[in-house]
mmCIF file of C-alpha atoms and ligand atoms in Angstrom:
data_model
loop_
_atom_site.group_PDB
_atom_site.id
_atom_site.type_symbol
_atom_site.label_atom_id
_atom_site.label_comp_id
_atom_site.label_asym_id
_atom_site.label_seq_id
_atom_site.Cartn_x
_atom_site.Cartn_y
_atom_site.Cartn_z
ATOM 1 C CA MET A 1 20.588 -6.409 17.537
ATOM 2 C CA ILE A 2 23.045 -3.682 18.464
ATOM 3 C CA ASN A 3 25.635 -4.607 15.836
ATOM 4 C CA PHE A 4 23.207 -5.780 13.192
ATOM 5 C CA GLU A 5 23.641 -4.121 9.825
ATOM 6 C CA PHE A 6 20.127 -3.612 8.438
ATOM 7 C CA LYS A 7 19.809 -4.247 4.710
ATOM 8 C CA LYS A 8 17.606 -1.743 2.952
ATOM 9 C CA SER A 9 17.539 -3.981 -0.112
ATOM 10 C CA LEU A 10 15.738 -6.642 1.977
ATOM 11 C CA GLY A 11 13.182 -4.204 3.392
ATOM 12 C CA GLN A 12 14.618 -4.604 6.878
ATOM 13 C CA ASN A 13 12.687 -2.187 9.056
ATOM 14 C CA PHE A 14 12.049 -3.913 12.354
ATOM 15 C CA ILE A 15 9.198 -2.940 14.680
ATOM 16 C CA LYS A 16 10.445 -1.438 17.895
ATOM 17 C CA ASP A 17 7.086 -0.672 19.534
ATOM 18 C CA ASP A 18 5.602 -3.522 21.553
ATOM 19 C CA ASN A 19 2.121 -1.948 21.529
ATOM 20 C CA ILE A 20 1.976 -2.335 17.772
ATOM 21 C CA ILE A 21 3.047 -5.957 17.947
ATOM 22 C CA ASN A 22 0.357 -6.638 20.570
ATOM 23 C CA LYS A 23 -2.295 -4.987 18.400
ATOM 24 C CA ILE A 24 -1.329 -7.071 15.359
ATOM 25 C CA VAL A 25 -1.496 -10.219 17.489
ATOM 26 C CA LYS A 26 -4.907 -9.250 18.894
ATOM 27 C CA TYR A 27 -6.390 -8.606 15.442
ATOM 28 C CA SER A 28 -5.022 -11.844 14.040
ATOM 29 C CA GLN A 29 -7.210 -13.996 16.346
ATOM 30 C CA ILE A 30 -4.914 -17.000 16.147
ATOM 31 C CA ASP A 31 -5.839 -20.121 18.079
ATOM 32 C CA LYS A 32 -4.497 -23.633 18.495
ATOM 33 C CA ASN A 33 -6.338 -24.825 15.367
ATOM 34 C CA THR A 34 -4.404 -22.364 13.248
ATOM 35 C CA LEU A 35 -1.352 -22.923 11.113
ATOM 36 C CA VAL A 36 0.350 -19.529 10.965
ATOM 37 C CA ILE A 37 2.692 -18.358 8.243
ATOM 38 C CA GLU A 38 4.984 -15.414 8.901
ATOM 39 C CA ILE A 39 7.064 -13.982 6.072
ATOM 40 C CA GLY A 40 10.152 -12.119 7.277
ATOM 41 C CA PRO A 41 10.313 -12.797 11.043
ATOM 42 C CA GLY A 42 13.427 -10.589 11.301
ATOM 43 C CA ALA A 43 14.576 -10.694 14.929
ATOM 44 C CA GLY A 44 11.424 -12.531 15.991
ATOM 45 C CA SER A 45 9.584 -9.814 17.903
ATOM 46 C CA LEU A 46 6.239 -10.691 16.293
ATOM 47 C CA SER A 47 6.995 -14.418 15.991
ATOM 48 C CA LYS A 48 7.579 -14.916 19.698
ATOM 49 C CA LYS A 49 4.056 -13.682 20.473
ATOM 50 C CA ILE A 50 2.347 -15.518 17.614
ATOM 51 C CA ILE A 51 3.914 -18.964 18.056
ATOM 52 C CA PRO A 52 2.606 -19.743 21.575
ATOM 53 C CA LEU A 53 -0.965 -18.961 20.429
ATOM 54 C CA SER A 54 -0.865 -21.047 17.260
ATOM 55 C CA GLY A 55 -1.029 -24.771 16.511
ATOM 56 C CA PHE A 56 2.093 -24.529 14.404
ATOM 57 C CA ALA A 57 4.004 -21.685 12.771
ATOM 58 C CA LEU A 58 6.052 -21.588 9.577
ATOM 59 C CA LEU A 59 8.500 -18.705 9.365
ATOM 60 C CA TYR A 60 10.183 -17.751 6.097
ATOM 61 C CA GLU A 61 13.291 -15.587 6.399
ATOM 62 C CA ILE A 62 15.722 -14.794 3.593
ATOM 63 C CA ASP A 63 18.559 -13.480 5.774
ATOM 64 C CA THR A 64 20.611 -16.252 7.394
ATOM 65 C CA ARG A 65 22.439 -13.699 9.558
ATOM 66 C CA LEU A 66 19.279 -13.741 11.703
ATOM 67 C CA LYS A 67 19.560 -17.465 12.494
ATOM 68 C CA ASP A 68 21.156 -17.186 15.940
ATOM 69 C CA ILE A 69 18.993 -14.366 17.190
ATOM 70 C CA LEU A 70 15.816 -16.075 15.947
ATOM 71 C CA ASN A 71 16.761 -19.398 17.530
ATOM 72 C CA ASP A 72 17.493 -17.597 20.764
ATOM 73 C CA GLN A 73 14.300 -15.519 20.785
ATOM 74 C CA LEU A 74 12.128 -18.555 20.046
ATOM 75 C CA LYS A 75 13.922 -21.139 22.166
ATOM 76 C CA ASN A 76 10.992 -21.718 24.534
ATOM 77 C CA ASN A 77 8.761 -23.019 21.736
ATOM 78 C CA ASP A 78 8.709 -26.285 19.824
ATOM 79 C CA ASN A 79 5.745 -25.758 17.481
ATOM 80 C CA TYR A 80 7.489 -23.877 14.697
ATOM 81 C CA GLU A 81 9.890 -24.254 11.799
ATOM 82 C CA ILE A 82 12.063 -21.591 10.182
ATOM 83 C CA ILE A 83 12.709 -21.895 6.476
ATOM 84 C CA PHE A 84 15.692 -19.805 5.419
ATOM 85 C CA GLY A 85 15.312 -18.683 1.817
ATOM 86 C CA ASP A 86 13.376 -16.416 -0.487
ATOM 87 C CA PHE A 87 9.676 -16.869 0.269
ATOM 88 C CA LEU A 88 8.795 -16.225 -3.382
ATOM 89 C CA GLU A 89 10.786 -19.298 -4.415
ATOM 90 C CA GLN A 90 9.220 -21.719 -1.939
ATOM 91 C CA ASP A 91 6.757 -24.399 -2.920
ATOM 92 C CA ILE A 92 3.906 -23.743 -0.508
ATOM 93 C CA SER A 93 1.007 -25.280 -2.402
ATOM 94 C CA ASP A 94 1.061 -28.488 -0.343
ATOM 95 C CA ILE A 95 1.111 -26.852 3.096
ATOM 96 C CA LYS A 96 -2.549 -27.458 3.876
ATOM 97 C CA ASN A 97 -2.263 -31.222 3.304
ATOM 98 C CA LYS A 98 1.141 -31.524 4.875
ATOM 99 C CA TYR A 99 0.298 -29.897 8.194
ATOM 100 C CA GLY A 100 -3.394 -30.748 8.350
ATOM 101 C CA TYR A 101 -4.712 -27.649 10.117
ATOM 102 C CA SER A 102 -8.248 -26.469 9.498
ATOM 103 C CA LYS A 103 -7.209 -22.823 9.207
ATOM 104 C CA ILE A 104 -4.223 -21.105 7.649
ATOM 105 C CA TYR A 105 -3.493 -17.526 8.699
ATOM 106 C CA VAL A 106 -0.737 -15.233 7.503
ATOM 107 C CA VAL A 107 0.570 -12.664 9.978
ATOM 108 C CA ALA A 108 3.536 -10.517 9.033
ATOM 109 C CA ASN A 109 5.291 -7.217 8.809
ATOM 110 C CA LEU A 110 6.088 -7.645 5.130
ATOM 111 C CA PRO A 111 9.244 -6.637 3.262
ATOM 112 C CA TYR A 112 7.664 -3.763 1.300
ATOM 113 C CA TYR A 113 9.624 -4.186 -1.924
ATOM 114 C CA ILE A 114 7.726 -7.410 -2.671
ATOM 115 C CA THR A 115 4.298 -6.769 -1.113
ATOM 116 C CA THR A 116 2.249 -7.518 -4.245
ATOM 117 C CA PRO A 117 4.171 -10.650 -5.340
ATOM 118 C CA ILE A 118 3.839 -12.064 -1.812
ATOM 119 C CA ILE A 119 0.086 -11.451 -1.651
ATOM 120 C CA THR A 120 -0.418 -12.863 -5.150
ATOM 121 C CA LYS A 121 1.572 -15.997 -4.329
ATOM 122 C CA LEU A 122 -0.311 -16.535 -1.077
ATOM 123 C CA ILE A 123 -3.704 -16.272 -2.723
ATOM 124 C CA ASN A 124 -2.827 -18.367 -5.771
ATOM 125 C CA ASP A 125 -0.978 -21.111 -3.909
ATOM 126 C CA ILE A 126 -2.830 -21.388 -0.583
ATOM 127 C CA TYR A 127 -5.800 -18.976 -0.438
ATOM 128 C CA PRO A 128 -5.318 -18.419 3.345
ATOM 129 C CA ASP A 129 -8.375 -17.987 5.574
ATOM 130 C CA LYS A 130 -7.071 -14.769 7.068
ATOM 131 C CA ILE A 131 -4.193 -12.399 6.369
ATOM 132 C CA VAL A 132 -3.090 -9.661 8.785
ATOM 133 C CA ILE A 133 -0.164 -7.717 7.392
ATOM 134 C CA MET A 134 1.693 -4.495 7.889
ATOM 135 C CA ILE A 135 2.402 -2.806 4.570
ATOM 136 C CA GLN A 136 3.139 0.646 3.201
ATOM 137 C CA GLU A 137 0.164 2.904 4.016
ATOM 138 C CA GLU A 138 -0.332 4.015 0.437
ATOM 139 C CA VAL A 139 -0.633 0.389 -0.686
ATOM 140 C CA ALA A 140 -2.968 -0.370 2.239
ATOM 141 C CA ASP A 141 -5.248 2.436 1.037
ATOM 142 C CA ARG A 142 -5.334 0.997 -2.479
ATOM 143 C CA LEU A 143 -6.009 -2.562 -1.371
ATOM 144 C CA SER A 144 -8.783 -1.617 1.038
ATOM 145 C CA ALA A 145 -10.437 1.150 -1.021
ATOM 146 C CA ASN A 146 -14.152 1.063 -1.766
ATOM 147 C CA TYR A 147 -15.860 2.031 -5.022
ATOM 148 C CA GLY A 148 -16.131 5.753 -5.578
ATOM 149 C CA ASN A 149 -12.881 6.346 -3.682
ATOM 150 C CA ARG A 150 -9.959 7.650 -5.731
ATOM 151 C CA ASP A 151 -7.753 4.755 -4.536
ATOM 152 C CA TYR A 152 -10.225 2.131 -5.797
ATOM 153 C CA GLY A 153 -8.687 0.251 -8.719
ATOM 154 C CA MET A 154 -8.072 -3.097 -10.305
ATOM 155 C CA ILE A 155 -6.235 -4.510 -7.284
ATOM 156 C CA SER A 156 -9.015 -3.438 -4.862
ATOM 157 C CA VAL A 157 -11.577 -5.304 -6.986
ATOM 158 C CA LEU A 158 -9.457 -8.420 -7.542
ATOM 159 C CA LEU A 159 -8.693 -8.752 -3.836
ATOM 160 C CA GLY A 160 -12.177 -7.633 -2.808
ATOM 161 C CA SER A 161 -13.687 -10.478 -4.830
ATOM 162 C CA ARG A 162 -11.952 -12.987 -2.533
ATOM 163 C CA TYR A 163 -11.510 -11.145 0.761
ATOM 164 C CA THR A 164 -13.225 -8.626 2.999
ATOM 165 C CA ILE A 165 -10.478 -6.079 3.500
ATOM 166 C CA LYS A 166 -10.120 -3.599 6.356
ATOM 167 C CA LYS A 167 -7.505 -1.023 7.107
ATOM 168 C CA LEU A 168 -7.048 -1.571 10.858
ATOM 169 C CA PHE A 169 -4.634 1.141 11.963
ATOM 170 C CA LYS A 170 -1.839 3.378 10.819
ATOM 171 C CA VAL A 171 1.742 2.999 12.041
ATOM 172 C CA GLY A 172 4.089 5.973 11.841
ATOM 173 C CA ARG A 173 7.569 5.530 10.376
ATOM 174 C CA ASN A 174 9.218 6.216 13.740
ATOM 175 C CA SER A 175 7.947 2.941 15.159
ATOM 176 C CA PHE A 176 10.656 1.093 13.186
ATOM 177 C CA ILE A 177 14.412 0.684 13.299
ATOM 178 C CA PRO A 178 15.659 2.013 11.000
ATOM 179 C CA ALA A 179 12.765 4.397 10.191
ATOM 180 C CA PRO A 180 11.596 3.934 6.568
ATOM 181 C CA ASN A 181 10.707 6.879 4.309
ATOM 182 C CA VAL A 182 6.999 6.085 4.375
ATOM 183 C CA ASP A 183 4.276 5.458 6.940
ATOM 184 C CA SER A 184 2.715 2.027 7.275
ATOM 185 C CA ALA A 185 -0.654 0.510 8.054
ATOM 186 C CA VAL A 186 -1.948 -2.847 9.194
ATOM 187 C CA ILE A 187 -4.718 -4.400 7.135
ATOM 188 C CA SER A 188 -6.776 -7.558 7.556
ATOM 189 C CA LEU A 189 -8.119 -9.726 4.761
ATOM 190 C CA ASP A 190 -10.835 -12.233 5.675
ATOM 191 C CA LYS A 191 -11.649 -14.864 3.108
ATOM 192 C CA ASN A 192 -15.131 -14.645 1.612
ATOM 193 C CA ASP A 193 -16.723 -16.677 -1.098
ATOM 194 C CA ARG A 194 -18.089 -13.858 -3.203
ATOM 195 C CA LEU A 195 -16.569 -15.168 -6.406
ATOM 196 C CA GLY A 196 -18.325 -18.543 -5.978
ATOM 197 C CA ASN A 197 -18.001 -20.712 -9.089
ATOM 198 C CA ILE A 198 -16.774 -17.939 -11.352
ATOM 199 C CA ASP A 199 -13.553 -18.676 -13.177
ATOM 200 C CA GLY A 200 -10.886 -16.495 -11.511
ATOM 201 C CA ILE A 201 -8.972 -16.018 -14.766
ATOM 202 C CA LYS A 202 -12.072 -14.841 -16.623
ATOM 203 C CA PHE A 203 -12.864 -12.429 -13.778
ATOM 204 C CA GLU A 204 -9.317 -11.041 -13.727
ATOM 205 C CA LYS A 205 -9.331 -10.526 -17.496
ATOM 206 C CA PHE A 206 -12.630 -8.639 -17.356
ATOM 207 C CA ILE A 207 -11.484 -6.409 -14.470
ATOM 208 C CA LYS A 208 -8.217 -5.622 -16.275
ATOM 209 C CA ASP A 209 -10.219 -4.611 -19.344
ATOM 210 C CA ALA A 210 -12.694 -2.528 -17.332
ATOM 211 C CA PHE A 211 -9.857 -0.574 -15.686
ATOM 212 C CA GLN A 212 -7.587 -0.515 -18.748
ATOM 213 C CA PHE A 213 -7.819 3.197 -19.464
ATOM 214 C CA LYS A 214 -8.544 4.926 -16.181
ATOM 215 C CA ARG A 215 -10.089 8.035 -17.756
ATOM 216 C CA LYS A 216 -12.331 6.128 -20.154
ATOM 217 C CA ASN A 217 -15.814 4.959 -19.273
ATOM 218 C CA LEU A 218 -17.034 1.357 -19.293
ATOM 219 C CA LYS A 219 -18.517 1.671 -22.766
ATOM 220 C CA ASN A 220 -15.086 2.430 -24.218
ATOM 221 C CA ASN A 221 -13.070 -0.010 -22.139
ATOM 222 C CA LEU A 222 -15.445 -2.939 -22.656
ATOM 223 C CA LYS A 223 -16.096 -2.644 -26.400
ATOM 224 C CA LYS A 224 -15.297 -6.278 -27.089
ATOM 225 C CA TYR A 225 -17.995 -7.589 -24.690
ATOM 226 C CA ASN A 226 -21.771 -7.810 -25.035
ATOM 227 C CA LEU A 227 -22.501 -4.210 -24.060
ATOM 228 C CA ASN A 228 -26.294 -4.605 -24.081
ATOM 229 C CA LEU A 229 -26.147 -7.314 -21.468
ATOM 230 C CA ILE A 230 -23.675 -5.365 -19.320
ATOM 231 C CA ASP A 231 -25.816 -2.232 -19.612
ATOM 232 C CA GLU A 232 -28.889 -4.150 -18.484
ATOM 233 C CA ILE A 233 -27.153 -5.352 -15.302
ATOM 234 C CA LEU A 234 -25.696 -1.905 -14.616
ATOM 235 C CA LYS A 235 -29.087 -0.202 -15.049
ATOM 236 C CA LYS A 236 -30.669 -2.587 -12.560
ATOM 237 C CA HIS A 237 -28.302 -1.111 -9.965
ATOM 238 C CA ASN A 238 -28.644 2.494 -11.150
ATOM 239 C CA TYR A 239 -25.350 2.585 -13.029
ATOM 240 C CA SER A 240 -24.709 2.788 -16.755
ATOM 241 C CA LEU A 241 -22.009 2.299 -19.376
ATOM 242 C CA SER A 242 -21.095 5.973 -18.988
ATOM 243 C CA ASN A 243 -19.735 5.218 -15.516
ATOM 244 C CA ARG A 244 -16.075 4.483 -15.056
ATOM 245 C CA ALA A 245 -14.894 1.193 -13.546
ATOM 246 C CA GLU A 246 -13.898 3.051 -10.370
ATOM 247 C CA ASP A 247 -17.608 3.768 -9.673
ATOM 248 C CA ILE A 248 -18.714 0.128 -9.698
ATOM 249 C CA PRO A 249 -18.929 -2.071 -6.548
ATOM 250 C CA VAL A 250 -17.241 -5.485 -6.541
ATOM 251 C CA GLU A 251 -20.577 -7.391 -6.300
ATOM 252 C CA ILE A 252 -21.780 -5.807 -9.546
ATOM 253 C CA PHE A 253 -18.587 -6.789 -11.361
ATOM 254 C CA ILE A 254 -19.134 -10.322 -10.087
ATOM 255 C CA GLU A 255 -22.753 -10.315 -11.295
ATOM 256 C CA ILE A 256 -21.672 -9.092 -14.729
ATOM 257 C CA VAL A 257 -18.933 -11.699 -15.141
ATOM 258 C CA SER A 258 -21.277 -14.498 -14.061
ATOM 259 C CA ASN A 259 -23.651 -13.460 -16.873
ATOM 260 C CA ILE A 260 -21.331 -12.863 -19.811
HETATM 261 N N1 SAM B 301 9.011 -9.192 11.421
HETATM 262 C C1 SAM B 301 10.132 -8.334 11.733
HETATM 263 C C2 SAM B 301 9.631 -7.131 12.506
HETATM 264 O O1 SAM B 301 8.460 -6.802 12.321
HETATM 265 O O2 SAM B 301 10.385 -6.536 13.262
HETATM 266 C C3 SAM B 301 10.892 -7.889 10.487
HETATM 267 C C4 SAM B 301 10.078 -7.277 9.373
HETATM 268 S S1 SAM B 301 11.023 -6.545 8.086
HETATM 269 C C5 SAM B 301 9.884 -5.311 7.523
HETATM 270 C C6 SAM B 301 10.934 -7.687 6.736
HETATM 271 C C7 SAM B 301 11.706 -9.002 6.920
HETATM 272 O O3 SAM B 301 11.541 -9.776 5.709
HETATM 273 C C8 SAM B 301 13.198 -8.892 7.127
HETATM 274 O O4 SAM B 301 13.588 -9.719 8.192
HETATM 275 C C9 SAM B 301 13.813 -9.398 5.814
HETATM 276 O O5 SAM B 301 15.085 -9.989 5.974
HETATM 277 C C10 SAM B 301 12.773 -10.398 5.373
HETATM 278 N N2 SAM B 301 12.725 -10.653 3.913
HETATM 279 C C11 SAM B 301 13.005 -9.798 2.904
HETATM 280 N N3 SAM B 301 12.830 -10.363 1.697
HETATM 281 C C12 SAM B 301 12.402 -11.635 1.950
HETATM 282 C C13 SAM B 301 12.062 -12.745 1.117
HETATM 283 N N4 SAM B 301 12.097 -12.642 -0.225
HETATM 284 N N5 SAM B 301 11.693 -13.908 1.696
HETATM 285 C C14 SAM B 301 11.659 -14.014 3.064
HETATM 286 N N6 SAM B 301 11.969 -13.000 3.906
HETATM 287 C C15 SAM B 301 12.339 -11.821 3.363
#
């Protein structure tokens, strides 16, 4: 790694602290029935601990300069494949059938410049059973925020309707080479079935409308819906149309959308 020229444009901040890697591995609870996906293995410091625990691992790395070091770091394993290319351009929708594992987990220290597109692709194309990722702390706070918290927004509700999300621990910027300008955090997302039979597109549309103007209350943001019906459901839970979307728990949004 000594002569490696890190590319900022590819979000290349590699973990240098083994304790952090061990904690990520512990929280990910991988076993031999798990197909693991890692996006951005870098020099393989996380991969080499994940692969021996998993049934099979798929690693997606955009930077071909890392080929030799990755092959060398992972040479004692045979249950993995590295795909060199942009993860966002890969067809991953068939992975479950192709590899036949009962569980798909994603474990990664993500390239921060594409955190949201990666998460969106994963959920739309595979809907993994568990995701344990290191991301920018500020984003971690938004994704894992609960109602009533100032970070709670559209993305917290959309993700919260499919996953139980926890911020696990913070990681200071000095744990990376090179050190980024921001601190990081590791979060876990465990699949839940809260959304049930509700049409995901209908739910997303409603949540976007509810949060459209952050300072406006639900009555103003949801004018085009049946406000009487929404008010009835809100009142049952001691809320009203004068609340803002940021006050409302995910379960109540789900109840509303299943009734409108
Ligand atoms: N896992 C390593 C670690 O923790 O030390 C490296 C993590 S580093 C934050 C992000 C990695 O993602 C880099 O290796 C980078 O080359 C890779 N990467 C960036 N954009 C990518 C993309 N679109 N598809 C796949 N990998 C990408």
